[in-house]
mmCIF file of N, CA and C and ligand atoms in Angstrom:
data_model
loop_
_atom_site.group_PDB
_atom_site.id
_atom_site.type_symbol
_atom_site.label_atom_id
_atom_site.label_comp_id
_atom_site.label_asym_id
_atom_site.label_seq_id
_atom_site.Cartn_x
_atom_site.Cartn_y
_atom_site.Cartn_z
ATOM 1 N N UNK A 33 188.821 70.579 -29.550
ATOM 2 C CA UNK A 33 189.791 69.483 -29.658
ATOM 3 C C UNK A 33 189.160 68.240 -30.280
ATOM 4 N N UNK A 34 187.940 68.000 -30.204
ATOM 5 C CA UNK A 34 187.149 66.627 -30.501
ATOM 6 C C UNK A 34 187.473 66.921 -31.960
ATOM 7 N N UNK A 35 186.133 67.970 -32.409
ATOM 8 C CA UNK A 35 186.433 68.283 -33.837
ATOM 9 C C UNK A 35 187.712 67.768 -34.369
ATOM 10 N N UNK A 36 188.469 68.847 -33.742
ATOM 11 C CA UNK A 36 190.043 68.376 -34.581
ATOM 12 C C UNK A 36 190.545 67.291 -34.601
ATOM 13 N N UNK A 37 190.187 66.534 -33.870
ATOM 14 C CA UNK A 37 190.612 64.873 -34.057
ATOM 15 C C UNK A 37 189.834 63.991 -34.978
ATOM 16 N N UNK A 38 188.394 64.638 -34.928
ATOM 17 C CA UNK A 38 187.753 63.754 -35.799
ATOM 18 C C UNK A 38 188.125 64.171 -37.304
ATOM 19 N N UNK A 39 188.685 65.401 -37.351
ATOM 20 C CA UNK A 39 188.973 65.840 -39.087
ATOM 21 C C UNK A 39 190.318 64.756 -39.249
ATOM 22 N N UNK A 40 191.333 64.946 -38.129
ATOM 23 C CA UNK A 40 192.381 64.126 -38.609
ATOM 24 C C UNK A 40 191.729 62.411 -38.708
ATOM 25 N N UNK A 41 191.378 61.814 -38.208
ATOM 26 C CA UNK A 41 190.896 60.723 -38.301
ATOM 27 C C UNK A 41 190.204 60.479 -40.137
ATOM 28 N N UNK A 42 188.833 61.699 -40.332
ATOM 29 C CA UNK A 42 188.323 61.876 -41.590
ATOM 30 C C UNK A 42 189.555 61.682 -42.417
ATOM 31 N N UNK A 43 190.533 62.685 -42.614
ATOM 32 C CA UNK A 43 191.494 62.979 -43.019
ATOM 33 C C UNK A 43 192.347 61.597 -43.640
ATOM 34 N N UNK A 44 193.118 61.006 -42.092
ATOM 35 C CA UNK A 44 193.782 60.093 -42.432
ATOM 36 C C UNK A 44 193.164 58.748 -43.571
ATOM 37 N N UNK A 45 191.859 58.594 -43.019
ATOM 38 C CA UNK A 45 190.869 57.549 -43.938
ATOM 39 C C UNK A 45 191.141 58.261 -45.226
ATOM 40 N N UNK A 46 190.452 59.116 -45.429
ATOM 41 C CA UNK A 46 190.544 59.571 -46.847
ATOM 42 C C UNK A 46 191.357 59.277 -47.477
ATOM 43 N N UNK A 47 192.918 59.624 -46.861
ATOM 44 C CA UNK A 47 194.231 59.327 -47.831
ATOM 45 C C UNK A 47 194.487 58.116 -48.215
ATOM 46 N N UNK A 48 194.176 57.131 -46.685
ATOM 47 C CA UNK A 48 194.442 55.560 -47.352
ATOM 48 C C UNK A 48 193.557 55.112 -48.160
ATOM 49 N N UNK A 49 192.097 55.822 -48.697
ATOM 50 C CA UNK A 49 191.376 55.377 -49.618
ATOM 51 C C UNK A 49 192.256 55.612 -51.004
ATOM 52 N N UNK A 50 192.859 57.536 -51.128
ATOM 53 C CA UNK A 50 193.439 57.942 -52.003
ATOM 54 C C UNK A 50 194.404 56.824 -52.844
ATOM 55 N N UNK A 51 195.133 56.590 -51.417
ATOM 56 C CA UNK A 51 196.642 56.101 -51.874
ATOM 57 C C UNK A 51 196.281 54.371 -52.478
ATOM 58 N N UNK A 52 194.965 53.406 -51.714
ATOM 59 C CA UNK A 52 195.091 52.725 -52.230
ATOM 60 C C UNK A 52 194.344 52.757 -53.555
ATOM 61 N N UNK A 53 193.529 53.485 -53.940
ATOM 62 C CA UNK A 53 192.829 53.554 -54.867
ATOM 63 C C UNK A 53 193.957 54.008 -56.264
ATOM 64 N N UNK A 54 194.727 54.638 -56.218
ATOM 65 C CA UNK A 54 196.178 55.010 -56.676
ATOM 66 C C UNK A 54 197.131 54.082 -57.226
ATOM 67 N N UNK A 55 197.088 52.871 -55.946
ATOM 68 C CA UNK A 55 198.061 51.896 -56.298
ATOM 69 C C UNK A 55 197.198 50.881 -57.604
ATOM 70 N N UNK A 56 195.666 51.211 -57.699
ATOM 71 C CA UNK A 56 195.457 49.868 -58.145
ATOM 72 C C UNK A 56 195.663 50.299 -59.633
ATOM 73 N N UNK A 57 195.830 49.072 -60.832
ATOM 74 C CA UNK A 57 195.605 49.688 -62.073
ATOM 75 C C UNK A 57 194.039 49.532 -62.593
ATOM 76 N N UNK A 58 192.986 50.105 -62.386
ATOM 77 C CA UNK A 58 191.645 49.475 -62.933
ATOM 78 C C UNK A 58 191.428 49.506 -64.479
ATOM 79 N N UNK A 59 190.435 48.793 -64.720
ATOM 80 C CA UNK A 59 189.458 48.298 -65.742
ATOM 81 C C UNK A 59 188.833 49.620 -66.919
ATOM 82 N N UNK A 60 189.140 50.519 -67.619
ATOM 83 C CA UNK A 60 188.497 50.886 -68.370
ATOM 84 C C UNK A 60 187.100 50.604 -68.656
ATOM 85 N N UNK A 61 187.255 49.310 -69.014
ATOM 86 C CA UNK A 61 185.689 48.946 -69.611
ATOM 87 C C UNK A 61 185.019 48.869 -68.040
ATOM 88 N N UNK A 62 185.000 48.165 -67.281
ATOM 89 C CA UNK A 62 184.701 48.334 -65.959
ATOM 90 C C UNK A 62 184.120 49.493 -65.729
ATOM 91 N N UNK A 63 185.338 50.557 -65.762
ATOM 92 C CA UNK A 63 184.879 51.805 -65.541
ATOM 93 C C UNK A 63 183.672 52.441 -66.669
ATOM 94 N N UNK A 64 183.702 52.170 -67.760
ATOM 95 C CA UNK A 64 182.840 52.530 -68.644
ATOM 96 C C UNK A 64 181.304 51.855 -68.050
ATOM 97 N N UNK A 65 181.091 51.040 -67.976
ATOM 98 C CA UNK A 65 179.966 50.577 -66.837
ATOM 99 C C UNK A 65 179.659 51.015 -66.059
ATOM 100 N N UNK A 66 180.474 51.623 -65.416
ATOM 101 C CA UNK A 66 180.379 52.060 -64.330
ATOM 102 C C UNK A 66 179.801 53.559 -64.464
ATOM 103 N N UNK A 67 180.219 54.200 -65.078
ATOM 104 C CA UNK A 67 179.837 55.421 -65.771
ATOM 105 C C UNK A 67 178.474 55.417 -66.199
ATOM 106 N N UNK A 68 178.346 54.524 -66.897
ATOM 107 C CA UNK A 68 177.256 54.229 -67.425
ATOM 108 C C UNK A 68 176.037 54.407 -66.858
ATOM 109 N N UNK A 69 176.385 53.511 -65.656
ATOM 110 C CA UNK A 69 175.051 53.556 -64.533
ATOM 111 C C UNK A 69 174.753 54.964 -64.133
ATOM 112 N N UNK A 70 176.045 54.948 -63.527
ATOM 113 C CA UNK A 70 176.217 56.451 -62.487
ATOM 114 C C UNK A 70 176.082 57.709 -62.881
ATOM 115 N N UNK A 71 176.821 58.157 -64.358
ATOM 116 C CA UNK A 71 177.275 59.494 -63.884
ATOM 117 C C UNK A 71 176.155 60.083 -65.514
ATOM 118 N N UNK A 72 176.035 58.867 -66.186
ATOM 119 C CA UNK A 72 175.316 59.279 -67.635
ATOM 120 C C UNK A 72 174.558 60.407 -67.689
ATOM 121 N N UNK A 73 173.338 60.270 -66.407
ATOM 122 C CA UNK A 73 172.542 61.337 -66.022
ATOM 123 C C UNK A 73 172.600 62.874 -66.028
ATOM 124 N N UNK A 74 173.664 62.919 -65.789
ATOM 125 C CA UNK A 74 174.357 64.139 -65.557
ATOM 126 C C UNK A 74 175.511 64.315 -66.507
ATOM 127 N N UNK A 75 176.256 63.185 -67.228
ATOM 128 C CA UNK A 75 177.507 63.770 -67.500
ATOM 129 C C UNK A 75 177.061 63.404 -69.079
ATOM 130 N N UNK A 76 176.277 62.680 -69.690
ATOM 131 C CA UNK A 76 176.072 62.297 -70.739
ATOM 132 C C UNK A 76 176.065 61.114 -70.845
ATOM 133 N N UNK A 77 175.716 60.303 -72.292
ATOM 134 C CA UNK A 77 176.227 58.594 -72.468
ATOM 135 C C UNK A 77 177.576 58.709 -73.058
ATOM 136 N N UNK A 78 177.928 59.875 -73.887
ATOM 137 C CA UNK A 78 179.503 60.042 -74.215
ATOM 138 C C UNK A 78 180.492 60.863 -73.310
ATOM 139 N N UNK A 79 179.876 60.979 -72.362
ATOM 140 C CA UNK A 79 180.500 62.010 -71.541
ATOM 141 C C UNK A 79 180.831 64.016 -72.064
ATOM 142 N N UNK A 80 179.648 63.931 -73.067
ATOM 143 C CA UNK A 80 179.945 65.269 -73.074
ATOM 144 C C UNK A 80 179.176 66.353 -72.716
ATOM 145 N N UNK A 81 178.852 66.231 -71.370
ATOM 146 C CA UNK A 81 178.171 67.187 -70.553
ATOM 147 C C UNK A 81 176.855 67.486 -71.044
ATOM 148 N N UNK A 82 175.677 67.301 -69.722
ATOM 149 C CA UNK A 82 174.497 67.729 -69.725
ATOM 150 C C UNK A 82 174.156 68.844 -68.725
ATOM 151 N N UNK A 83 173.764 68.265 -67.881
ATOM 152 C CA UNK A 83 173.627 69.369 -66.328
ATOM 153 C C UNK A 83 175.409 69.343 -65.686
ATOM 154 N N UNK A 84 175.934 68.251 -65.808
ATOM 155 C CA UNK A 84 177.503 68.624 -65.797
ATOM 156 C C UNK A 84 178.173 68.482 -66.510
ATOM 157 N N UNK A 85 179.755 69.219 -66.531
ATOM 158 C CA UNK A 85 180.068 69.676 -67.584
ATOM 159 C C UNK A 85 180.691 68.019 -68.536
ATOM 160 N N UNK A 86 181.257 68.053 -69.605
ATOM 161 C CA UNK A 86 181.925 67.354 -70.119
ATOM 162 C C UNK A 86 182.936 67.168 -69.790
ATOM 163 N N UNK A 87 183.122 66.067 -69.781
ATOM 164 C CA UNK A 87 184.645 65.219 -69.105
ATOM 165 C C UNK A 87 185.640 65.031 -69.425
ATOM 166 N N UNK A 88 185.412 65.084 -71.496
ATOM 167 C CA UNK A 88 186.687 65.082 -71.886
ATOM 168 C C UNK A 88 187.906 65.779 -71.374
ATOM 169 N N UNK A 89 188.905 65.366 -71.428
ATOM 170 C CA UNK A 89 190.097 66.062 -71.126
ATOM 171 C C UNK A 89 190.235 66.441 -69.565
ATOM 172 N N UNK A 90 189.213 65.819 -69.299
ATOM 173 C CA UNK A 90 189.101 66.327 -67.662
ATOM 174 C C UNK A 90 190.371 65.911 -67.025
ATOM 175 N N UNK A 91 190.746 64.935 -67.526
ATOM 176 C CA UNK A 91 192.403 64.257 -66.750
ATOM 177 C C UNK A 91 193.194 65.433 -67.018
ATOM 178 N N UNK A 92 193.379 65.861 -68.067
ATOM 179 C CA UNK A 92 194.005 67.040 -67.845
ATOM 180 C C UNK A 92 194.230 68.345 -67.140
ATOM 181 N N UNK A 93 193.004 68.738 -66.583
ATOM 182 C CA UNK A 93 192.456 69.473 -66.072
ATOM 183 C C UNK A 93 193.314 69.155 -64.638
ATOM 184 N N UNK A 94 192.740 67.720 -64.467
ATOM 185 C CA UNK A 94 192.128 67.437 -62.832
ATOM 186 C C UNK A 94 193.721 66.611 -62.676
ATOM 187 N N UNK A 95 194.401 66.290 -61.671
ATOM 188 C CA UNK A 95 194.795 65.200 -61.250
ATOM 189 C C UNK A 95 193.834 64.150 -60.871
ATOM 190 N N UNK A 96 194.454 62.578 -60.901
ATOM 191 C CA UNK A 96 193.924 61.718 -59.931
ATOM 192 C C UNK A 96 193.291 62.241 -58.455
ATOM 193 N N UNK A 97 193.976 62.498 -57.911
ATOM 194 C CA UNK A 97 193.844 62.929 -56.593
ATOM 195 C C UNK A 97 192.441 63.911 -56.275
ATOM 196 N N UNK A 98 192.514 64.691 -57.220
ATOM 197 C CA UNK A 98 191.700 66.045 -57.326
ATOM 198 C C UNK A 98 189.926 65.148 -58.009
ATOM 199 N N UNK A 99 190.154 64.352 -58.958
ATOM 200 C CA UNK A 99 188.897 63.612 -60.032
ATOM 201 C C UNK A 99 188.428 62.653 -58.084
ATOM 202 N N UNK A 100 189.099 62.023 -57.441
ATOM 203 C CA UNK A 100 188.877 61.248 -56.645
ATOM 204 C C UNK A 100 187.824 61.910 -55.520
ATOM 205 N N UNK A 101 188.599 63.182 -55.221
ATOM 206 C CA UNK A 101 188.069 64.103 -54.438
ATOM 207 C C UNK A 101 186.646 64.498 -54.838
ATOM 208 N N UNK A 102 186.397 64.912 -56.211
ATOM 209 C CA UNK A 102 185.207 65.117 -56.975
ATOM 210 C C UNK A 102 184.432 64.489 -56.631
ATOM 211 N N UNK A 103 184.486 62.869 -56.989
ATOM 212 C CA UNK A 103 183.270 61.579 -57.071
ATOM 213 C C UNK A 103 183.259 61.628 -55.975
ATOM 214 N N UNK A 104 183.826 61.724 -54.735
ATOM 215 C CA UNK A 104 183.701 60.980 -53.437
ATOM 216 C C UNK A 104 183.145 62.068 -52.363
ATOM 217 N N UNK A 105 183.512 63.272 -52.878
ATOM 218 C CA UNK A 105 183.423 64.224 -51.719
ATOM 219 C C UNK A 105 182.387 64.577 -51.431
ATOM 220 N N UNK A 106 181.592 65.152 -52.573
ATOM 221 C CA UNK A 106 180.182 65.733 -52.398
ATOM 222 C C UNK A 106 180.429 67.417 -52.403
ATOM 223 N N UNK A 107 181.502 67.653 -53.168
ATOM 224 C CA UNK A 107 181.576 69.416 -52.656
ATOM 225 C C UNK A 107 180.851 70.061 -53.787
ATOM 226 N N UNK A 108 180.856 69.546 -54.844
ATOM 227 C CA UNK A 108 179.751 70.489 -55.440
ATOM 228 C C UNK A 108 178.352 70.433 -56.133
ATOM 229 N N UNK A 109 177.587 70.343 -54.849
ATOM 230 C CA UNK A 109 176.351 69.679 -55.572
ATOM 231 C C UNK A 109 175.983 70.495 -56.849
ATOM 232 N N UNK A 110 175.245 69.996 -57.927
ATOM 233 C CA UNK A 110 174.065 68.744 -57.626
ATOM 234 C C UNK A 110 175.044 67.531 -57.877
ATOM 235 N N UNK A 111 175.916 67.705 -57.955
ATOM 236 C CA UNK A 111 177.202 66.043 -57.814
ATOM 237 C C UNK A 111 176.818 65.844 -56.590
ATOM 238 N N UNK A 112 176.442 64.746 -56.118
ATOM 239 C CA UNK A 112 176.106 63.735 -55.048
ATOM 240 C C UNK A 112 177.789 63.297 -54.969
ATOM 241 N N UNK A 113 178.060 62.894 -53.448
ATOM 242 C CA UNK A 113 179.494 62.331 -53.302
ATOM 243 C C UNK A 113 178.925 60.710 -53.423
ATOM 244 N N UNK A 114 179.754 60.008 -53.938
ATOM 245 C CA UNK A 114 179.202 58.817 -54.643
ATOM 246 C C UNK A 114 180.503 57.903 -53.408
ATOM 247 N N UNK A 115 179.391 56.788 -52.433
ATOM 248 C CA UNK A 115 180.707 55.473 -51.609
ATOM 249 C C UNK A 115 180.800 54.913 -52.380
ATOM 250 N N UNK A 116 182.276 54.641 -53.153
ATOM 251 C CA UNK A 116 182.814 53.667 -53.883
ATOM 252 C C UNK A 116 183.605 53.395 -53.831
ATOM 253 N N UNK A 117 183.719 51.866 -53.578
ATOM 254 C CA UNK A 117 185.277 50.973 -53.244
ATOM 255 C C UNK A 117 186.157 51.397 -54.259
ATOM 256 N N UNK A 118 187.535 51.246 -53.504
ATOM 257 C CA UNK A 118 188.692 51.835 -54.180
ATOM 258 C C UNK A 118 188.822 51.074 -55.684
ATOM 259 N N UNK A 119 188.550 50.054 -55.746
ATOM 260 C CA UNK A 119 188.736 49.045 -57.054
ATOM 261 C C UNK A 119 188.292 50.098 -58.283
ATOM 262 N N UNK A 120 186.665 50.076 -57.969
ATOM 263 C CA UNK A 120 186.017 51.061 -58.905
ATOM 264 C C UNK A 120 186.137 51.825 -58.997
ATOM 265 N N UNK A 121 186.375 52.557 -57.978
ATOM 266 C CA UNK A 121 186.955 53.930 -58.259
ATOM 267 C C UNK A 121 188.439 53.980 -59.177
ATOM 268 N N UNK A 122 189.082 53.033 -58.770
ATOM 269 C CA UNK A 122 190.322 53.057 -60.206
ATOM 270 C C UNK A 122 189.985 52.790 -61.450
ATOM 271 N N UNK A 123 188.793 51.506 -61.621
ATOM 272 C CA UNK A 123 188.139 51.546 -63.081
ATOM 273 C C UNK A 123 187.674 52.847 -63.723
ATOM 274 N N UNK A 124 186.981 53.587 -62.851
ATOM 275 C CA UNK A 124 186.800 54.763 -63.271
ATOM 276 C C UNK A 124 187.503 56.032 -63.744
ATOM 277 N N UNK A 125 188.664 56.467 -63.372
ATOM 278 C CA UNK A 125 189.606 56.844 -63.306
ATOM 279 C C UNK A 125 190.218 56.328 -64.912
ATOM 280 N N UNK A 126 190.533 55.494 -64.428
ATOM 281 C CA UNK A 126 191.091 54.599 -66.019
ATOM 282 C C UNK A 126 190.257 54.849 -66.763
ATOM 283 N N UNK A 127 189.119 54.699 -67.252
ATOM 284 C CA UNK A 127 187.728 55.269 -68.094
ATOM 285 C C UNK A 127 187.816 56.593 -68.509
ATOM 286 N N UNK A 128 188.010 57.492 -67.609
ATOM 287 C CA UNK A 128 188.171 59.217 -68.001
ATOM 288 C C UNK A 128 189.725 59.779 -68.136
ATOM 289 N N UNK A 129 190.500 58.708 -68.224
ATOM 290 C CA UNK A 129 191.512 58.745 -69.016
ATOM 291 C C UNK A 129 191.661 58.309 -70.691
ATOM 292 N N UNK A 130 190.405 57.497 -70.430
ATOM 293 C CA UNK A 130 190.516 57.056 -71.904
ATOM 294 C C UNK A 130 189.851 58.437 -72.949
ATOM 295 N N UNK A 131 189.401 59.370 -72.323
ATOM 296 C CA UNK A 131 188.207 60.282 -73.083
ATOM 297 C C UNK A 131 189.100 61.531 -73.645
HETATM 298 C C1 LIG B 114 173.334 64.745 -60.370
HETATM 299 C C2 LIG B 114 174.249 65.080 -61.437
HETATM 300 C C3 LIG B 114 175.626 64.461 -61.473
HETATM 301 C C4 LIG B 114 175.968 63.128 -61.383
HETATM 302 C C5 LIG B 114 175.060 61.928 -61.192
HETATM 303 C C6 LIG B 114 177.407 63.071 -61.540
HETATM 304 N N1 LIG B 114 177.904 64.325 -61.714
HETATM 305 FE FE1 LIG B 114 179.888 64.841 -61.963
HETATM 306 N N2 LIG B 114 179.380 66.799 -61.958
HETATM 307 C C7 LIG B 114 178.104 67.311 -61.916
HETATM 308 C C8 LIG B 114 178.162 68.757 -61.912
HETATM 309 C C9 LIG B 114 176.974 69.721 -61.867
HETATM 310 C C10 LIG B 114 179.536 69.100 -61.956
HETATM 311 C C11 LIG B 114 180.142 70.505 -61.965
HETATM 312 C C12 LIG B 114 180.404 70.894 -60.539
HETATM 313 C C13 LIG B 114 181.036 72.241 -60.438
HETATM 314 O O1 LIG B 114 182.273 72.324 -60.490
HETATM 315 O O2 LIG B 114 180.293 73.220 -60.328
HETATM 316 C C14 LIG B 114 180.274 67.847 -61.999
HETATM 317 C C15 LIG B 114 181.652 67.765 -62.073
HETATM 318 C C16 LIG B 114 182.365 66.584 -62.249
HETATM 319 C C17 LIG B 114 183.791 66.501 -62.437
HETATM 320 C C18 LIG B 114 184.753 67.674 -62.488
HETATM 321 C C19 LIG B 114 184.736 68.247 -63.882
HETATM 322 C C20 LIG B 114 185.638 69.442 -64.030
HETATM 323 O O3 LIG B 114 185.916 69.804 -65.178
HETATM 324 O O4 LIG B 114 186.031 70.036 -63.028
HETATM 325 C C21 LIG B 114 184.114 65.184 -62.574
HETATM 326 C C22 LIG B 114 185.479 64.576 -62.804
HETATM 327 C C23 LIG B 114 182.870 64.440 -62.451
HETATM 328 N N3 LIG B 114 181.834 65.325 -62.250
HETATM 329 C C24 LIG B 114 182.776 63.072 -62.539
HETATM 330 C C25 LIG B 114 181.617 62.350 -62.289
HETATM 331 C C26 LIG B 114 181.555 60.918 -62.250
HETATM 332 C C27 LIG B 114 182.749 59.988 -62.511
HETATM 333 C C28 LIG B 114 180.275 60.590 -61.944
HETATM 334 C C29 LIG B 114 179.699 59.206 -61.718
HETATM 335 C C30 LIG B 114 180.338 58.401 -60.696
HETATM 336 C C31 LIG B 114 179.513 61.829 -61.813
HETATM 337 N N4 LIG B 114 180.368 62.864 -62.030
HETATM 338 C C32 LIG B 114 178.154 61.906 -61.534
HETATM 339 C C33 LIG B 114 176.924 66.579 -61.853
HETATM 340 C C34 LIG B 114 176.846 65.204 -61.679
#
């Protein structure tokens, strides 16, 4: 019973991160910075995949919801789940829409 309360609790957080991270409109360039720092390593400086794959078109691929889950979760290493306020996390988002 503990467990199961603590998943709904996990759970519920998660979504209000989802939903507000959802509502915001972020920053492209922001997000391109942001990228920059973070994900270059792995994803490229153009985003077209090194040790992970290339991103282009990834919006297509992925929903919001699903790209959010990615950065934050940690489910498939060697992707590290990355804490990032909802703001940035919409800059980002907005960024791999632009690709
Ligand atoms: C340590 C390396 C590493 C870093 C740093 C990293 N990633 Fe990844 N990423 C990966 C790998 C590897 C995968 C492929 C995982 C899999 O599905 O097997 C991946 C997958 C993804 C996917 C899903 C791609 C798809 O087609 O399904 C997205 C979106 C993504 N990364 C975004 C990011 C963003 C945004 C950042 C920076 C905040 C980042 N990653 C940082 C290694 C990394």
């Amino acid at each position: 019973m503990i467990g199961l309360s603590i998943f709904f609790l996990k759970n519920y957080e998660n979504n209000n991160y989802i939903i507000e991270t959802l509502a915001l409109d972020g920053s492209a360039k922001e997000g391109d910075a942001l990228f920059k720092i973070n994900c270059v390593g792995c994803h490229g400086i153009t985003a077209r995949g090194l040790v992970g794959p290339d991103l282009h078109s990834v919006t297509q691929r992925l929903n919001d919801k699903e790209i959010i889950n990615q950065v934050t979760g940690g489910l498939t290493p060697p992707m590290p789940s990355f804490e990032i306020d909802s703001e940035s996390m919409s800059n980002l988002l907005k960024y791999l829409h632009t690709l």
